[in-house]
mmCIF file of C-alpha atoms in Angstrom:
data_model
loop_
_atom_site.group_PDB
_atom_site.id
_atom_site.type_symbol
_atom_site.label_atom_id
_atom_site.label_comp_id
_atom_site.label_asym_id
_atom_site.label_seq_id
_atom_site.Cartn_x
_atom_site.Cartn_y
_atom_site.Cartn_z
ATOM 1 C CA UNK A 6 0.000 -0.046 0.121
ATOM 2 C CA UNK A 7 1.405 3.260 -0.745
ATOM 3 C CA UNK A 8 1.391 6.631 1.058
ATOM 4 C CA UNK A 9 -1.153 8.092 -1.113
ATOM 5 C CA UNK A 10 -3.506 5.204 -0.876
ATOM 6 C CA UNK A 11 -2.965 5.292 2.957
ATOM 7 C CA UNK A 12 -3.871 9.066 2.977
ATOM 8 C CA UNK A 13 -7.220 8.234 1.588
ATOM 9 C CA UNK A 14 -8.502 5.884 4.251
ATOM 10 C CA UNK A 15 -10.958 7.107 6.743
ATOM 11 C CA UNK A 16 -9.657 8.131 9.926
ATOM 12 C CA UNK A 17 -11.184 5.898 12.610
ATOM 13 C CA UNK A 18 -10.548 8.164 15.537
ATOM 14 C CA UNK A 19 -10.075 6.857 19.014
ATOM 15 C CA UNK A 20 -10.640 3.500 20.123
ATOM 16 C CA UNK A 21 -14.771 3.160 20.881
ATOM 17 C CA UNK A 22 -15.708 6.093 18.562
ATOM 18 C CA UNK A 23 -17.742 5.542 15.673
ATOM 19 C CA UNK A 24 -16.253 6.610 12.527
ATOM 20 C CA UNK A 25 -17.690 9.922 11.236
ATOM 21 C CA UNK A 26 -19.693 10.512 14.231
ATOM 22 C CA UNK A 27 -19.598 13.889 16.152
ATOM 23 C CA UNK A 28 -17.969 13.906 19.588
ATOM 24 C CA UNK A 29 -19.783 13.547 22.645
ATOM 25 C CA UNK A 30 -18.091 16.955 23.925
ATOM 26 C CA UNK A 31 -19.739 18.425 20.850
ATOM 27 C CA UNK A 32 -23.026 17.111 21.338
ATOM 28 C CA UNK A 33 -23.325 18.157 24.831
ATOM 29 C CA UNK A 34 -22.447 21.513 24.066
ATOM 30 C CA UNK A 35 -24.756 21.597 21.357
ATOM 31 C CA UNK A 36 -27.684 20.802 24.333
ATOM 32 C CA UNK A 37 -26.333 23.446 26.414
ATOM 33 C CA UNK A 38 -24.606 20.900 28.819
ATOM 34 C CA UNK A 39 -21.356 22.334 30.112
ATOM 35 C CA UNK A 40 -18.673 19.694 30.448
ATOM 36 C CA UNK A 41 -17.570 18.993 34.062
ATOM 37 C CA UNK A 42 -14.449 21.148 34.880
ATOM 38 C CA UNK A 43 -11.163 19.265 36.139
ATOM 39 C CA UNK A 44 -10.282 19.305 39.739
ATOM 40 C CA UNK A 45 -7.631 21.783 39.388
ATOM 41 C CA UNK A 46 -10.163 23.978 37.993
ATOM 42 C CA UNK A 47 -12.892 23.449 40.584
ATOM 43 C CA UNK A 48 -10.219 23.910 43.465
ATOM 44 C CA UNK A 49 -9.226 27.340 41.851
ATOM 45 C CA UNK A 50 -12.807 28.500 41.571
ATOM 46 C CA UNK A 51 -13.731 27.630 44.931
ATOM 47 C CA UNK A 52 -10.852 29.410 46.443
ATOM 48 C CA UNK A 53 -11.498 32.273 44.259
ATOM 49 C CA UNK A 54 -15.249 32.226 45.632
ATOM 50 C CA UNK A 55 -13.754 31.872 49.343
ATOM 51 C CA UNK A 56 -11.423 34.759 49.379
ATOM 52 C CA UNK A 57 -14.266 36.932 47.616
ATOM 53 C CA UNK A 58 -16.420 35.963 50.179
ATOM 54 C CA UNK A 59 -13.915 36.868 52.881
ATOM 55 C CA UNK A 60 -12.857 40.137 51.406
ATOM 56 C CA UNK A 61 -16.513 41.378 51.127
ATOM 57 C CA UNK A 62 -16.724 40.730 55.107
ATOM 58 C CA UNK A 63 -13.862 42.737 55.872
ATOM 59 C CA UNK A 64 -15.201 45.846 53.621
ATOM 60 C CA UNK A 65 -18.324 45.190 55.735
ATOM 61 C CA UNK A 66 -16.793 45.443 58.591
ATOM 62 C CA UNK A 67 -17.931 41.677 59.906
ATOM 63 C CA UNK A 68 -14.534 40.985 61.320
ATOM 64 C CA UNK A 69 -14.072 43.856 63.507
ATOM 65 C CA UNK A 70 -13.947 43.832 67.403
ATOM 66 C CA UNK A 71 -14.022 39.975 67.527
ATOM 67 C CA UNK A 72 -13.429 38.543 71.165
ATOM 68 C CA UNK A 73 -9.902 36.934 69.515
ATOM 69 C CA UNK A 74 -8.836 39.639 67.261
ATOM 70 C CA UNK A 75 -5.005 40.125 67.451
ATOM 71 C CA UNK A 76 -4.401 36.908 69.235
ATOM 72 C CA UNK A 77 -2.901 33.441 68.208
ATOM 73 C CA UNK A 78 -5.345 30.848 67.800
ATOM 74 C CA UNK A 79 -5.195 28.323 70.543
ATOM 75 C CA UNK A 80 -3.733 25.034 69.800
ATOM 76 C CA UNK A 81 -2.961 25.822 66.256
ATOM 77 C CA UNK A 82 0.607 24.301 66.443
ATOM 78 C CA UNK A 83 -0.395 21.253 68.637
ATOM 79 C CA UNK A 84 -1.992 17.932 67.448
ATOM 80 C CA UNK A 85 -5.544 17.397 68.946
ATOM 81 C CA UNK A 86 -7.216 14.161 69.174
ATOM 82 C CA UNK A 87 -10.739 13.403 67.564
ATOM 83 C CA UNK A 88 -12.586 14.359 70.696
ATOM 84 C CA UNK A 89 -11.111 17.972 70.895
ATOM 85 C CA UNK A 90 -14.615 19.390 70.510
ATOM 86 C CA UNK A 91 -16.338 17.792 73.152
ATOM 87 C CA UNK A 92 -13.203 18.543 75.495
ATOM 88 C CA UNK A 93 -13.533 22.166 74.379
ATOM 89 C CA UNK A 94 -17.206 22.213 75.027
ATOM 90 C CA UNK A 95 -16.792 20.559 78.332
ATOM 91 C CA UNK A 96 -14.295 23.272 79.372
ATOM 92 C CA UNK A 97 -16.170 26.081 77.808
ATOM 93 C CA UNK A 98 -19.378 25.190 79.646
ATOM 94 C CA UNK A 99 -18.016 23.706 82.766
ATOM 95 C CA UNK A 100 -19.964 20.397 82.404
ATOM 96 C CA UNK A 101 -19.842 18.254 85.140
ATOM 97 C CA UNK A 102 -18.895 14.593 83.606
ATOM 98 C CA UNK A 103 -18.678 12.865 86.931
ATOM 99 C CA UNK A 104 -21.878 10.950 86.258
ATOM 100 C CA UNK A 105 -20.330 9.634 82.790
ATOM 101 C CA UNK A 106 -17.422 8.072 84.383
ATOM 102 C CA UNK A 107 -17.192 4.306 85.270
ATOM 103 C CA UNK A 108 -18.252 2.542 88.642
ATOM 104 C CA UNK A 109 -15.089 2.388 90.088
ATOM 105 C CA UNK A 110 -13.588 5.967 89.109
ATOM 106 C CA UNK A 111 -17.391 7.621 90.510
ATOM 107 C CA UNK A 112 -16.716 5.611 93.581
ATOM 108 C CA UNK A 113 -12.858 6.720 94.131
ATOM 109 C CA UNK A 114 -13.879 10.490 93.355
ATOM 110 C CA UNK A 115 -16.592 10.324 96.099
ATOM 111 C CA UNK A 116 -14.371 9.050 98.670
ATOM 112 C CA UNK A 117 -11.751 11.530 97.931
ATOM 113 C CA UNK A 118 -14.357 14.121 98.987
ATOM 114 C CA UNK A 119 -14.753 12.522 102.396
ATOM 115 C CA UNK A 120 -15.221 14.236 105.081
ATOM 116 C CA UNK A 121 -15.763 17.387 103.052
ATOM 117 C CA UNK A 122 -18.690 16.302 101.399
ATOM 118 C CA UNK A 123 -20.275 15.682 104.621
ATOM 119 C CA UNK A 124 -20.188 18.481 106.267
ATOM 120 C CA UNK A 125 -23.506 20.193 104.961
ATOM 121 C CA UNK A 126 -25.433 17.317 106.489
ATOM 122 C CA UNK A 127 -27.987 18.362 108.749
ATOM 123 C CA UNK A 128 -27.320 15.656 111.364
ATOM 124 C CA UNK A 129 -25.339 12.572 112.430
ATOM 125 C CA UNK A 130 -28.160 10.054 111.174
ATOM 126 C CA UNK A 131 -27.898 11.432 107.782
ATOM 127 C CA UNK A 132 -23.856 11.585 107.836
ATOM 128 C CA UNK A 133 -24.133 7.754 108.902
ATOM 129 C CA UNK A 134 -26.612 6.849 106.126
ATOM 130 C CA UNK A 135 -24.719 8.606 103.552
ATOM 131 C CA UNK A 136 -21.189 6.416 104.593
ATOM 132 C CA UNK A 137 -23.416 3.235 104.759
ATOM 133 C CA UNK A 138 -24.873 3.613 101.395
ATOM 134 C CA UNK A 139 -21.456 4.322 100.032
ATOM 135 C CA UNK A 140 -20.127 0.991 101.743
ATOM 136 C CA UNK A 141 -23.223 -0.718 99.953
ATOM 137 C CA UNK A 142 -22.143 0.669 96.556
ATOM 138 C CA UNK A 143 -18.677 -0.270 96.653
ATOM 139 C CA UNK A 144 -19.833 -4.320 97.698
ATOM 140 C CA UNK A 145 -22.136 -3.965 94.353
ATOM 141 C CA UNK A 146 -19.445 -2.587 92.045
ATOM 142 C CA UNK A 147 -17.402 -5.549 93.362
ATOM 143 C CA UNK A 148 -20.021 -8.120 92.767
ATOM 144 C CA UNK A 149 -20.384 -6.756 89.006
ATOM 145 C CA UNK A 150 -18.689 -8.997 86.254
ATOM 146 C CA UNK A 151 -15.478 -7.437 84.916
ATOM 147 C CA UNK A 152 -14.727 -7.973 81.104
ATOM 148 C CA UNK A 153 -10.964 -7.897 80.195
ATOM 149 C CA UNK A 154 -7.320 -9.604 80.790
ATOM 150 C CA UNK A 155 -6.378 -6.890 83.729
ATOM 151 C CA UNK A 156 -7.352 -6.864 87.088
ATOM 152 C CA UNK A 157 -10.441 -4.740 88.108
ATOM 153 C CA UNK A 158 -9.991 -1.332 89.887
ATOM 154 C CA UNK A 159 -10.892 -1.983 93.629
ATOM 155 C CA UNK A 160 -12.409 0.643 95.916
ATOM 156 C CA UNK A 161 -11.923 0.082 99.657
ATOM 157 C CA UNK A 162 -14.912 0.814 102.096
ATOM 158 C CA UNK A 163 -14.427 3.491 104.426
ATOM 159 C CA UNK A 164 -14.880 3.344 108.196
ATOM 160 C CA UNK A 165 -18.278 5.048 109.175
ATOM 161 C CA UNK A 166 -17.805 5.635 112.818
ATOM 162 C CA UNK A 167 -14.325 7.301 112.627
ATOM 163 C CA UNK A 168 -15.842 9.579 109.693
ATOM 164 C CA UNK A 169 -18.704 10.372 111.827
ATOM 165 C CA UNK A 170 -16.675 11.160 114.814
ATOM 166 C CA UNK A 171 -14.913 13.546 112.672
ATOM 167 C CA UNK A 172 -18.093 15.127 111.627
ATOM 168 C CA UNK A 173 -19.089 14.951 115.047
ATOM 169 C CA UNK A 174 -15.833 17.187 116.370
ATOM 170 C CA UNK A 175 -16.212 19.662 113.232
ATOM 171 C CA UNK A 176 -19.776 20.065 112.885
ATOM 172 C CA UNK A 177 -21.443 22.943 115.055
ATOM 173 C CA UNK A 178 -25.065 20.922 115.040
ATOM 174 C CA UNK A 179 -23.095 18.273 116.777
ATOM 175 C CA UNK A 180 -22.954 20.414 119.822
ATOM 176 C CA UNK A 181 -25.565 21.001 122.763
ATOM 177 C CA UNK A 182 -27.431 24.469 121.992
ATOM 178 C CA UNK A 183 -27.381 24.855 126.537
ATOM 179 C CA UNK A 184 -23.555 23.832 126.578
ATOM 180 C CA UNK A 185 -21.073 21.407 125.580
ATOM 181 C CA UNK A 186 -21.430 17.790 126.015
ATOM 182 C CA UNK A 187 -19.023 17.795 129.154
ATOM 183 C CA UNK A 188 -20.621 20.186 131.026
ATOM 184 C CA UNK A 189 -23.673 18.575 130.638
ATOM 185 C CA UNK A 190 -22.423 15.533 131.923
ATOM 186 C CA UNK A 191 -20.543 17.408 134.610
ATOM 187 C CA UNK A 192 -23.930 18.687 135.645
ATOM 188 C CA UNK A 193 -25.434 15.145 135.855
ATOM 189 C CA UNK A 194 -22.781 13.943 137.849
ATOM 190 C CA UNK A 195 -22.746 16.521 140.305
ATOM 191 C CA UNK A 196 -26.633 16.581 140.944
ATOM 192 C CA UNK A 197 -26.117 12.423 141.454
ATOM 193 C CA UNK A 198 -23.016 13.395 144.257
ATOM 194 C CA UNK A 199 -24.790 15.783 145.775
ATOM 195 C CA UNK A 200 -28.008 13.491 146.190
ATOM 196 C CA UNK A 201 -25.869 10.677 147.211
ATOM 197 C CA UNK A 202 -24.110 13.083 149.868
ATOM 198 C CA UNK A 203 -27.525 14.333 150.974
ATOM 199 C CA UNK A 204 -28.626 10.909 151.698
ATOM 200 C CA UNK A 205 -25.597 9.944 153.536
ATOM 201 C CA UNK A 206 -25.924 13.478 155.689
ATOM 202 C CA UNK A 207 -29.366 13.356 156.567
ATOM 203 C CA UNK A 208 -30.433 10.667 158.958
ATOM 204 C CA UNK A 209 -34.170 10.596 157.649
ATOM 205 C CA UNK A 210 -32.829 9.622 154.294
ATOM 206 C CA UNK A 211 -31.291 6.001 154.846
ATOM 207 C CA UNK A 212 -31.371 3.203 152.567
ATOM 208 C CA UNK A 213 -34.290 0.857 152.112
ATOM 209 C CA UNK A 214 -32.333 -2.205 154.041
ATOM 210 C CA UNK A 215 -31.705 -0.007 156.855
ATOM 211 C CA UNK A 216 -35.334 1.054 157.344
ATOM 212 C CA UNK A 217 -36.464 -2.620 156.910
ATOM 213 C CA UNK A 218 -33.757 -4.046 159.296
ATOM 214 C CA UNK A 219 -34.549 -1.222 162.173
ATOM 215 C CA UNK A 220 -38.277 -1.417 161.975
ATOM 216 C CA UNK A 221 -39.914 -3.367 164.479
ATOM 217 C CA UNK A 222 -42.318 -5.154 161.982
ATOM 218 C CA UNK A 223 -39.545 -7.202 160.323
ATOM 219 C CA UNK A 224 -37.949 -7.807 163.740
ATOM 220 C CA UNK A 225 -41.527 -9.257 165.037
ATOM 221 C CA UNK A 226 -41.676 -11.379 161.868
ATOM 222 C CA UNK A 227 -38.481 -12.844 162.283
ATOM 223 C CA UNK A 228 -38.246 -13.476 166.385
ATOM 224 C CA UNK A 229 -41.735 -13.161 167.607
ATOM 225 C CA UNK A 230 -40.943 -14.563 170.914
ATOM 226 C CA UNK A 231 -38.085 -12.304 171.460
ATOM 227 C CA UNK A 232 -39.300 -9.267 172.858
ATOM 228 C CA UNK A 233 -35.563 -7.794 173.196
ATOM 229 C CA UNK A 234 -35.180 -7.399 169.327
ATOM 230 C CA UNK A 235 -37.690 -4.980 169.923
ATOM 231 C CA UNK A 236 -35.516 -2.374 171.650
ATOM 232 C CA UNK A 237 -34.334 0.067 169.279
ATOM 233 C CA UNK A 238 -30.513 -0.274 167.953
ATOM 234 C CA UNK A 239 -28.057 1.606 169.333
#
């Protein structure tokens, strides 16, 4: 085949195209469909649009007098964990997530607050009830099945009587409004001692055994034929 004969043959075009058929791009353009832009073109267009919006906001004064204006961004140079937004929300809102901790962690945190957390309770019964409830929850946590290869964390129980004693010594409500416990006890002891002293000093206030033994009725019952027993004892 000569060169002239080869030039006269039809051009088949790209693979998969029908010879002599118009290109797909031309058909879409005739129908008003624009071709999809490339990735580089799309990125440039988006970047240009974002820049235009920022410039427009700056001209309108949307960025004036912002709280963080002129200050560096926080943690911009450090790597954050996937939960950075949640941590930031907790810090900003001062949220208490103690209820979200595992059972052992909650018990440890509650135990670390003793006895300061007991000072607001009204009386000793409430303090004892709180501490006994804590010990019951500690035992319930120990009975809970543990999942994992490591040993489960164990929280120790508290000494109820010792903490009640701390509360009683530090809490103002544990004292008597009319005086301290020592004063009340001393007053009671003094009254009893005075009563005993009065009984010993007054001959009319003898013991029941002395009155019975010295009485004539008892002597006549024991020895009815002995008149000498009726004599008053010296």
